[in-house]
mmCIF file of C-alpha atoms in Angstrom:
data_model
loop_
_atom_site.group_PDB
_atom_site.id
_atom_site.type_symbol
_atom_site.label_atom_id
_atom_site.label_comp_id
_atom_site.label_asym_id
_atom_site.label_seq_id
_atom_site.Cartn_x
_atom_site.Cartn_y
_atom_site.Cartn_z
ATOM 1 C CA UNK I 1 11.247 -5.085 24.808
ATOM 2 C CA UNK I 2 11.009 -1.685 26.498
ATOM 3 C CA UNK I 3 14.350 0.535 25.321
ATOM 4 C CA UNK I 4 16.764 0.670 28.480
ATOM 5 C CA UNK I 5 17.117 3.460 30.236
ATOM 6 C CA UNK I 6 20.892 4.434 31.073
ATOM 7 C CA UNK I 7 22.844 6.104 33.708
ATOM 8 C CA UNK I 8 24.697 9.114 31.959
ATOM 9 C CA UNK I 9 27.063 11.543 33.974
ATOM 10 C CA UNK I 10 24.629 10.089 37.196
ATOM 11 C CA UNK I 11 21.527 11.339 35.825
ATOM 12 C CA UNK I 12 19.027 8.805 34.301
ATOM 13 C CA UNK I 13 19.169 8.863 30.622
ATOM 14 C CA UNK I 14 16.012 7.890 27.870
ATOM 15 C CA UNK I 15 17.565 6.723 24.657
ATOM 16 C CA UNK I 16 16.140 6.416 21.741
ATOM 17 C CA UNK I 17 16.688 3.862 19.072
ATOM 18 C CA UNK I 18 18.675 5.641 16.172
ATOM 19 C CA UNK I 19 19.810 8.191 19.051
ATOM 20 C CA UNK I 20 23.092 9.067 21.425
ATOM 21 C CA UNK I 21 22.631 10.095 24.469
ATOM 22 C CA UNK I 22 23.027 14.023 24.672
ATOM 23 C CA UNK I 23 25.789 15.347 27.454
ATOM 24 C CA UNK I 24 24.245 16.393 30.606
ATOM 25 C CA UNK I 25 25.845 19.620 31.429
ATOM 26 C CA UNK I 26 27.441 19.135 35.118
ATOM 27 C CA UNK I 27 26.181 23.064 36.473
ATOM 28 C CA UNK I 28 22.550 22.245 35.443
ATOM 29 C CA UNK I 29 19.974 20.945 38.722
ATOM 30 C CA UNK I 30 19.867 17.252 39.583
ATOM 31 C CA UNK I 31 16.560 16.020 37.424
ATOM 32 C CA UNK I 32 15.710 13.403 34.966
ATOM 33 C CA UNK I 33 17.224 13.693 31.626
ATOM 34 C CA UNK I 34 16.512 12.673 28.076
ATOM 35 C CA UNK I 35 17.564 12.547 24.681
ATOM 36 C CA UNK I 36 15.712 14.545 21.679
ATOM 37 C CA UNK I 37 13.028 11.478 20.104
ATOM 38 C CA UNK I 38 14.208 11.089 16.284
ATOM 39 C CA UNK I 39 12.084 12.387 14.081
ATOM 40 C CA UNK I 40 10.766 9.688 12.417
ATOM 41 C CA UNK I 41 6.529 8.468 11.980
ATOM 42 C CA UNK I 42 7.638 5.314 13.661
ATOM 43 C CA UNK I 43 8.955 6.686 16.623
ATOM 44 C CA UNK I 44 6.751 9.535 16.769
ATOM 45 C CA UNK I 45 3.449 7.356 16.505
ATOM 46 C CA UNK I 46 5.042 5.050 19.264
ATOM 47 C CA UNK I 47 5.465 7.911 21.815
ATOM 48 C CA UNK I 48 2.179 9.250 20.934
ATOM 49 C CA UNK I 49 0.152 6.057 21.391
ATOM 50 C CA UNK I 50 1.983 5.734 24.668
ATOM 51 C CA UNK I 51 0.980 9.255 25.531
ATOM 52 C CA UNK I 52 -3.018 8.498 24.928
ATOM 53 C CA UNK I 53 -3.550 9.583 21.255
ATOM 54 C CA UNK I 54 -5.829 7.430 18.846
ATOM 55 C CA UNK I 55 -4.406 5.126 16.379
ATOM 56 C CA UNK I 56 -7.012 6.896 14.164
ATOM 57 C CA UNK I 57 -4.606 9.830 13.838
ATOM 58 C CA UNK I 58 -0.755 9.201 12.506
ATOM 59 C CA UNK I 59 2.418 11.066 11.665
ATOM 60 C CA UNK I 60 3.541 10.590 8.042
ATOM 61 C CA UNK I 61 6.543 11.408 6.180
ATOM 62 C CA UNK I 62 6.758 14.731 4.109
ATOM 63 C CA UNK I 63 8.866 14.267 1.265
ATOM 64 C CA UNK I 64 8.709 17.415 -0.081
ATOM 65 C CA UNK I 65 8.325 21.361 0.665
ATOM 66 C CA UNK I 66 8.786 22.430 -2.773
ATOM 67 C CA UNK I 67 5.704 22.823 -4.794
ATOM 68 C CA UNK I 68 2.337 21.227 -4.335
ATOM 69 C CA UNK I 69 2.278 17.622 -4.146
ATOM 70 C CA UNK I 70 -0.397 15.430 -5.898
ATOM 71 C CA UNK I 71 -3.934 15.653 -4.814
ATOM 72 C CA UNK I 72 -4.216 11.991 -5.124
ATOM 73 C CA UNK I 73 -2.223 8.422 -5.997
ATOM 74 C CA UNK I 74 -3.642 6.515 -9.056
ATOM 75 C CA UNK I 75 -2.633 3.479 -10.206
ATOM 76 C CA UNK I 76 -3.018 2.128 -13.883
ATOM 77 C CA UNK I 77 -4.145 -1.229 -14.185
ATOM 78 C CA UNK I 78 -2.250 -3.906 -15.353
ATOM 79 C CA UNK I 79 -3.251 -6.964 -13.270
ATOM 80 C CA UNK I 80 -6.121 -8.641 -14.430
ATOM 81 C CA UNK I 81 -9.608 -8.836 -12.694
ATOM 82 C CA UNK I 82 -8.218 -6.714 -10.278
ATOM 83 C CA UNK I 83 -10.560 -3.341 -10.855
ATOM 84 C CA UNK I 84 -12.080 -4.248 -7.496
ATOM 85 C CA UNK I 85 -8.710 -4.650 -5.464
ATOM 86 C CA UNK I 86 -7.247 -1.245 -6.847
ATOM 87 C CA UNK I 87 -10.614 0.710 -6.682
ATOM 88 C CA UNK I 88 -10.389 -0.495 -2.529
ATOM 89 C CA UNK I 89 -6.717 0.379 -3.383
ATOM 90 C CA UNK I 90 -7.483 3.887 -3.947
ATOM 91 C CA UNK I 91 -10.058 4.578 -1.147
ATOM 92 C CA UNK I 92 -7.493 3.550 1.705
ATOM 93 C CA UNK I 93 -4.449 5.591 0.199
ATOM 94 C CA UNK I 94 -6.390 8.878 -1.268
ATOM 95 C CA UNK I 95 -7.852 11.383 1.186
ATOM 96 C CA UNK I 96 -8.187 11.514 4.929
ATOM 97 C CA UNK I 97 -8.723 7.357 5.122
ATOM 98 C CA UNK I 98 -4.945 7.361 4.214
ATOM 99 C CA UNK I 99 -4.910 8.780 8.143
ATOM 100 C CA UNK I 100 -6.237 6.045 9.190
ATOM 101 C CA UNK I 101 -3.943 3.300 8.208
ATOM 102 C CA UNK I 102 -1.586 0.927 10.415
ATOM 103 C CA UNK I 103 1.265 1.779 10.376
ATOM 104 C CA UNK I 104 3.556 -0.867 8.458
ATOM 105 C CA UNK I 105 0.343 -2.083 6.757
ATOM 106 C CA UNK I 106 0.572 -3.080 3.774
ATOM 107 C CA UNK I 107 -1.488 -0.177 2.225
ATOM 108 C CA UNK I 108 0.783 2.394 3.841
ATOM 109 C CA UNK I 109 3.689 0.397 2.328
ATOM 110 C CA UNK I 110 2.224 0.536 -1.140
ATOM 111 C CA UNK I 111 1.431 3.991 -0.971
ATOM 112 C CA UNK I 112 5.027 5.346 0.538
ATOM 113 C CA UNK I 113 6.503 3.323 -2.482
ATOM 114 C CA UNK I 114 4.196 4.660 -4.851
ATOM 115 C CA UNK I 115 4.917 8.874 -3.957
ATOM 116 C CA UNK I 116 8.315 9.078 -6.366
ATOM 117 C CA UNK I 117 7.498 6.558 -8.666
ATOM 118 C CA UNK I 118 5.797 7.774 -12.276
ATOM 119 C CA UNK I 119 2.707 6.293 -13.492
ATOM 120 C CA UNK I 120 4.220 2.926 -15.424
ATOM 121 C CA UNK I 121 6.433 2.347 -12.629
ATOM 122 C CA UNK I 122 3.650 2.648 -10.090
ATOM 123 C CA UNK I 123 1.896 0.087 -11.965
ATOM 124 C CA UNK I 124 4.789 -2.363 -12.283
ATOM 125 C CA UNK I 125 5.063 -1.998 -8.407
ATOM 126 C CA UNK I 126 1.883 -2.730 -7.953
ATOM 127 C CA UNK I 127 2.018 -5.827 -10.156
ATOM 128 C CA UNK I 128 5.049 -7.001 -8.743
ATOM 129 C CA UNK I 129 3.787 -6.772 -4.978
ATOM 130 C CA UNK I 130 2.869 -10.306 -4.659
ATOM 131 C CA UNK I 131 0.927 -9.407 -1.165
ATOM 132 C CA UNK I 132 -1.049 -7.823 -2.816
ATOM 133 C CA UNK I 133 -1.947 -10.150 -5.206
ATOM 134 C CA UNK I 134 -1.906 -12.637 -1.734
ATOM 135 C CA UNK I 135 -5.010 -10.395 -0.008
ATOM 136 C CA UNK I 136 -6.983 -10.394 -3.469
ATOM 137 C CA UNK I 137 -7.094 -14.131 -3.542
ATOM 138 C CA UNK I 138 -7.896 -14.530 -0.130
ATOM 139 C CA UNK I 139 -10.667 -12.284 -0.041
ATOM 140 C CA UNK I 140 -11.709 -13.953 -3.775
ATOM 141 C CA UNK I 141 -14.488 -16.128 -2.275
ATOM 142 C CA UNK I 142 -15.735 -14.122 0.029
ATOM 143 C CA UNK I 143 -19.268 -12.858 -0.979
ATOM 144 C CA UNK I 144 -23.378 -13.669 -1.802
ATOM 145 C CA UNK I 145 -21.716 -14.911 -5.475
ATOM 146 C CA UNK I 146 -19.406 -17.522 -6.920
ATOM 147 C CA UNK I 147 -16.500 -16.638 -8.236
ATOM 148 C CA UNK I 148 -16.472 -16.457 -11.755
ATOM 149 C CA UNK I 149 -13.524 -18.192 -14.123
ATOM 150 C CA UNK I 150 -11.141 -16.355 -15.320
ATOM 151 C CA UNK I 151 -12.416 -16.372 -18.736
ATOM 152 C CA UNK I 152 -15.998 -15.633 -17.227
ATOM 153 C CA UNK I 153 -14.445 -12.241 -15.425
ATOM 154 C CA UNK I 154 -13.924 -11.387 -18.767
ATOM 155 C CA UNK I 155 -17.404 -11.621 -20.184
ATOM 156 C CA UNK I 156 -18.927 -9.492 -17.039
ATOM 157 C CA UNK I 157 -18.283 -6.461 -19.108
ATOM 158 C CA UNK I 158 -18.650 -4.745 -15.229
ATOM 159 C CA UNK I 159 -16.201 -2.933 -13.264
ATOM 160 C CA UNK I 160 -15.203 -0.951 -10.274
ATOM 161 C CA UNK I 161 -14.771 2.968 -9.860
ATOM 162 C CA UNK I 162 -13.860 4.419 -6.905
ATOM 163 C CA UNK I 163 -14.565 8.087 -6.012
ATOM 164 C CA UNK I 164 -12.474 9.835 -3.680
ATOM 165 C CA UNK I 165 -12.071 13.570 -2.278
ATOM 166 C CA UNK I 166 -8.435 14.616 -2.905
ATOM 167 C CA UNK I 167 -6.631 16.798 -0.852
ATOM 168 C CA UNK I 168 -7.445 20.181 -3.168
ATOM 169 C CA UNK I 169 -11.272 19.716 -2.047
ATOM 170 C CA UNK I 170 -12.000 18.054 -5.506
ATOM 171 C CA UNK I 171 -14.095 14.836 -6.568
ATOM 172 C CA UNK I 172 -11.667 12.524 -8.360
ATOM 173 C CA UNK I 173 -12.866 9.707 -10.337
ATOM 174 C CA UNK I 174 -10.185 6.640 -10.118
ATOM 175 C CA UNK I 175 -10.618 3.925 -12.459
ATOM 176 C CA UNK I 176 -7.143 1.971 -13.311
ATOM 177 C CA UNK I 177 -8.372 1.096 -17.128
ATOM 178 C CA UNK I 178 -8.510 5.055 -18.048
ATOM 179 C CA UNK I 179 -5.852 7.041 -18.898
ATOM 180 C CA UNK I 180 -5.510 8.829 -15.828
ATOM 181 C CA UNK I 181 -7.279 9.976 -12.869
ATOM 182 C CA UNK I 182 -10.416 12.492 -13.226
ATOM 183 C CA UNK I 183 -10.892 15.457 -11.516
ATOM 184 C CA UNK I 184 -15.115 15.855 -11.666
ATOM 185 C CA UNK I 185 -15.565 19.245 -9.784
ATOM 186 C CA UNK I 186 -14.881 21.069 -6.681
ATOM 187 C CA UNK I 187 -16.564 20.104 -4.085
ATOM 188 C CA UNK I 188 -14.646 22.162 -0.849
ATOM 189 C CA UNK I 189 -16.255 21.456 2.792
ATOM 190 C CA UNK I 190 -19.208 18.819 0.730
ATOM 191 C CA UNK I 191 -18.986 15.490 1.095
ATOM 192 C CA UNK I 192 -18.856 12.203 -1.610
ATOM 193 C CA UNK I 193 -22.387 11.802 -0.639
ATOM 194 C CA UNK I 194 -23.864 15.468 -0.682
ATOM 195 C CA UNK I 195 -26.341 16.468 -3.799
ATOM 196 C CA UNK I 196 -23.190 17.561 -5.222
ATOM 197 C CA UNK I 197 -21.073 14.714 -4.759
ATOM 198 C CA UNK I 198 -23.229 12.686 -6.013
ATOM 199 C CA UNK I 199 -24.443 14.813 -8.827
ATOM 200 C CA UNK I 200 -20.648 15.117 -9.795
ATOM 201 C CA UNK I 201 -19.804 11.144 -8.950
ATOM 202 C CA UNK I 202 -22.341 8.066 -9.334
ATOM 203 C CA UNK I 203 -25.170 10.247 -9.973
ATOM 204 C CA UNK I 204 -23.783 11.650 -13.072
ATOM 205 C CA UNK I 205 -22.604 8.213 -14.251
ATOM 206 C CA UNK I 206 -26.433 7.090 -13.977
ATOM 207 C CA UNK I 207 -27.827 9.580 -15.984
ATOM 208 C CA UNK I 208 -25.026 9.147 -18.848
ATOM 209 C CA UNK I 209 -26.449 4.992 -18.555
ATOM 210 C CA UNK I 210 -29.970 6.643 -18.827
ATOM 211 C CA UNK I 211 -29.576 9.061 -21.537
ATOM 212 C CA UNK I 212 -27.512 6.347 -23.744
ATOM 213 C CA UNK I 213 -30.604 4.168 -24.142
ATOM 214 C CA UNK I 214 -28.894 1.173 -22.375
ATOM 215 C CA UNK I 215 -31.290 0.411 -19.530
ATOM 216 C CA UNK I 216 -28.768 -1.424 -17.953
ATOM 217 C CA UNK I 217 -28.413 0.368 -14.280
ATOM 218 C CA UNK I 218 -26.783 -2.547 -12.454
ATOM 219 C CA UNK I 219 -24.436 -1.456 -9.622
ATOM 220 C CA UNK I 220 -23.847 -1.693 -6.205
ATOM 221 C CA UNK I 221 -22.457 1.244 -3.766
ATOM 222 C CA UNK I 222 -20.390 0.956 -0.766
ATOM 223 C CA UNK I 223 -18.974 4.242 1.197
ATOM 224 C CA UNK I 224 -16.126 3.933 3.517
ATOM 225 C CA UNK I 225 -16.857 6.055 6.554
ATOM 226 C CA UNK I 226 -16.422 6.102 10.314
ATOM 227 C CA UNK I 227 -16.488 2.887 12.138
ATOM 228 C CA UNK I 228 -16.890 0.914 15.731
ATOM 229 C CA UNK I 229 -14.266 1.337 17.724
#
């Protein structure tokens, strides 16, 4: 429902939600009067789709001025089988595709709740967010292969890495099972998939698989990237 507009000292009067209306000031010319928007994402990303900008480009909360803030959000792992989930986790949050989430979604929401939190607590939130858990199952049987049991999943001995450009311009490995995230080189105005992304990301883990001996060079790639509209 559109938010009313109100007739203050005779003079037409926007209000916004979370606002008072301001006092007109009686010696000023008869015209159309407002109140100052509050400065919140919501509100801001309201007025500005209503004003013609793409949903492709938000406000966002800063929570701090005092330092630099972290490159990127990690997340240790603690649900199980969930590499895949949390490797998609950290593509949507980390980077410029953070931009490009809904607001409310339930990406945004996970990553707004993550900011203060330390690493064990992030990963308790995580496992206590049962939507999460909800949009892992749903998506479960989705794909060109069965799902495998539980016990199975364990026996794949495969898993999910996601690579990500921070904010500082570096490559960061993410993989919940380490100990941490991993910062694998600067790569400034490159992208993931430049010769140096790639010699600093998947290429590099293919020639560690190559030197060991293994022979085992099963994987798949995906990039996220620019869409239909």
């Amino acid at each position: 429902m559109p938010i009313p507009i109100e007739i203050h000292n005779g003079k037409k009067t926007v209000t916004v939600l979370g606002m008072s209306p301001l006092p007109v000031h009686p010696h000023l010319p008869s015209s159309i009067s407002n109140t100052p928007a509050e400065n919140n994402p919501e509100v801001m990303n309201a007025l500005s789709s209503k004003l013609g900008l793409s949903p492709t480009l938000q406000f966002h909360d800063v929570y701090s001025l005092s330092g630099p803030s972290e490159p990127i959000i990690w997340f240790k792992q603690t649900i199980g089988h969930a590499c895949g989930s949390i490797g998609l986790l950290h593509c949507l949050i980390n980077g410029t595709a953070r931009h490009h989430l809904q607001p409310n979604s339930l990406a945004l929401q996970i990553r707004d709740a993550a900011i203060p939190l330390k690493m064990e607590e992030r990963a308790q939130m995580l496992y206590d967010n049962d939507a999460f858990l909800s949009a892992h199952q749903s998506v479960a049987e989705i794909g060109d292969t069965s799902a495998p049991s539980a016990d199975a999943g364990d026996r794949l001995g495969q898993h999910f890495v996601a690579f990500v450009k921070g904010d500082d311009g570096c490559l960061w490995e993410l993989e919940g099972s380490r100990m941490g995230p991993l910062n694998r080189g600067f790569l400034g105005e490159e992208g993931l998939l430049s010769q140096r992304g790639v010699e600093l990301g998947i290429g590099r883990v293919i020639d560690m698989e190559k030197r060991s001996g293994g022979g085992d060079l099963r994987f798949s790639c995906i990039a996220l990237a620019g869409g239909e509209e």
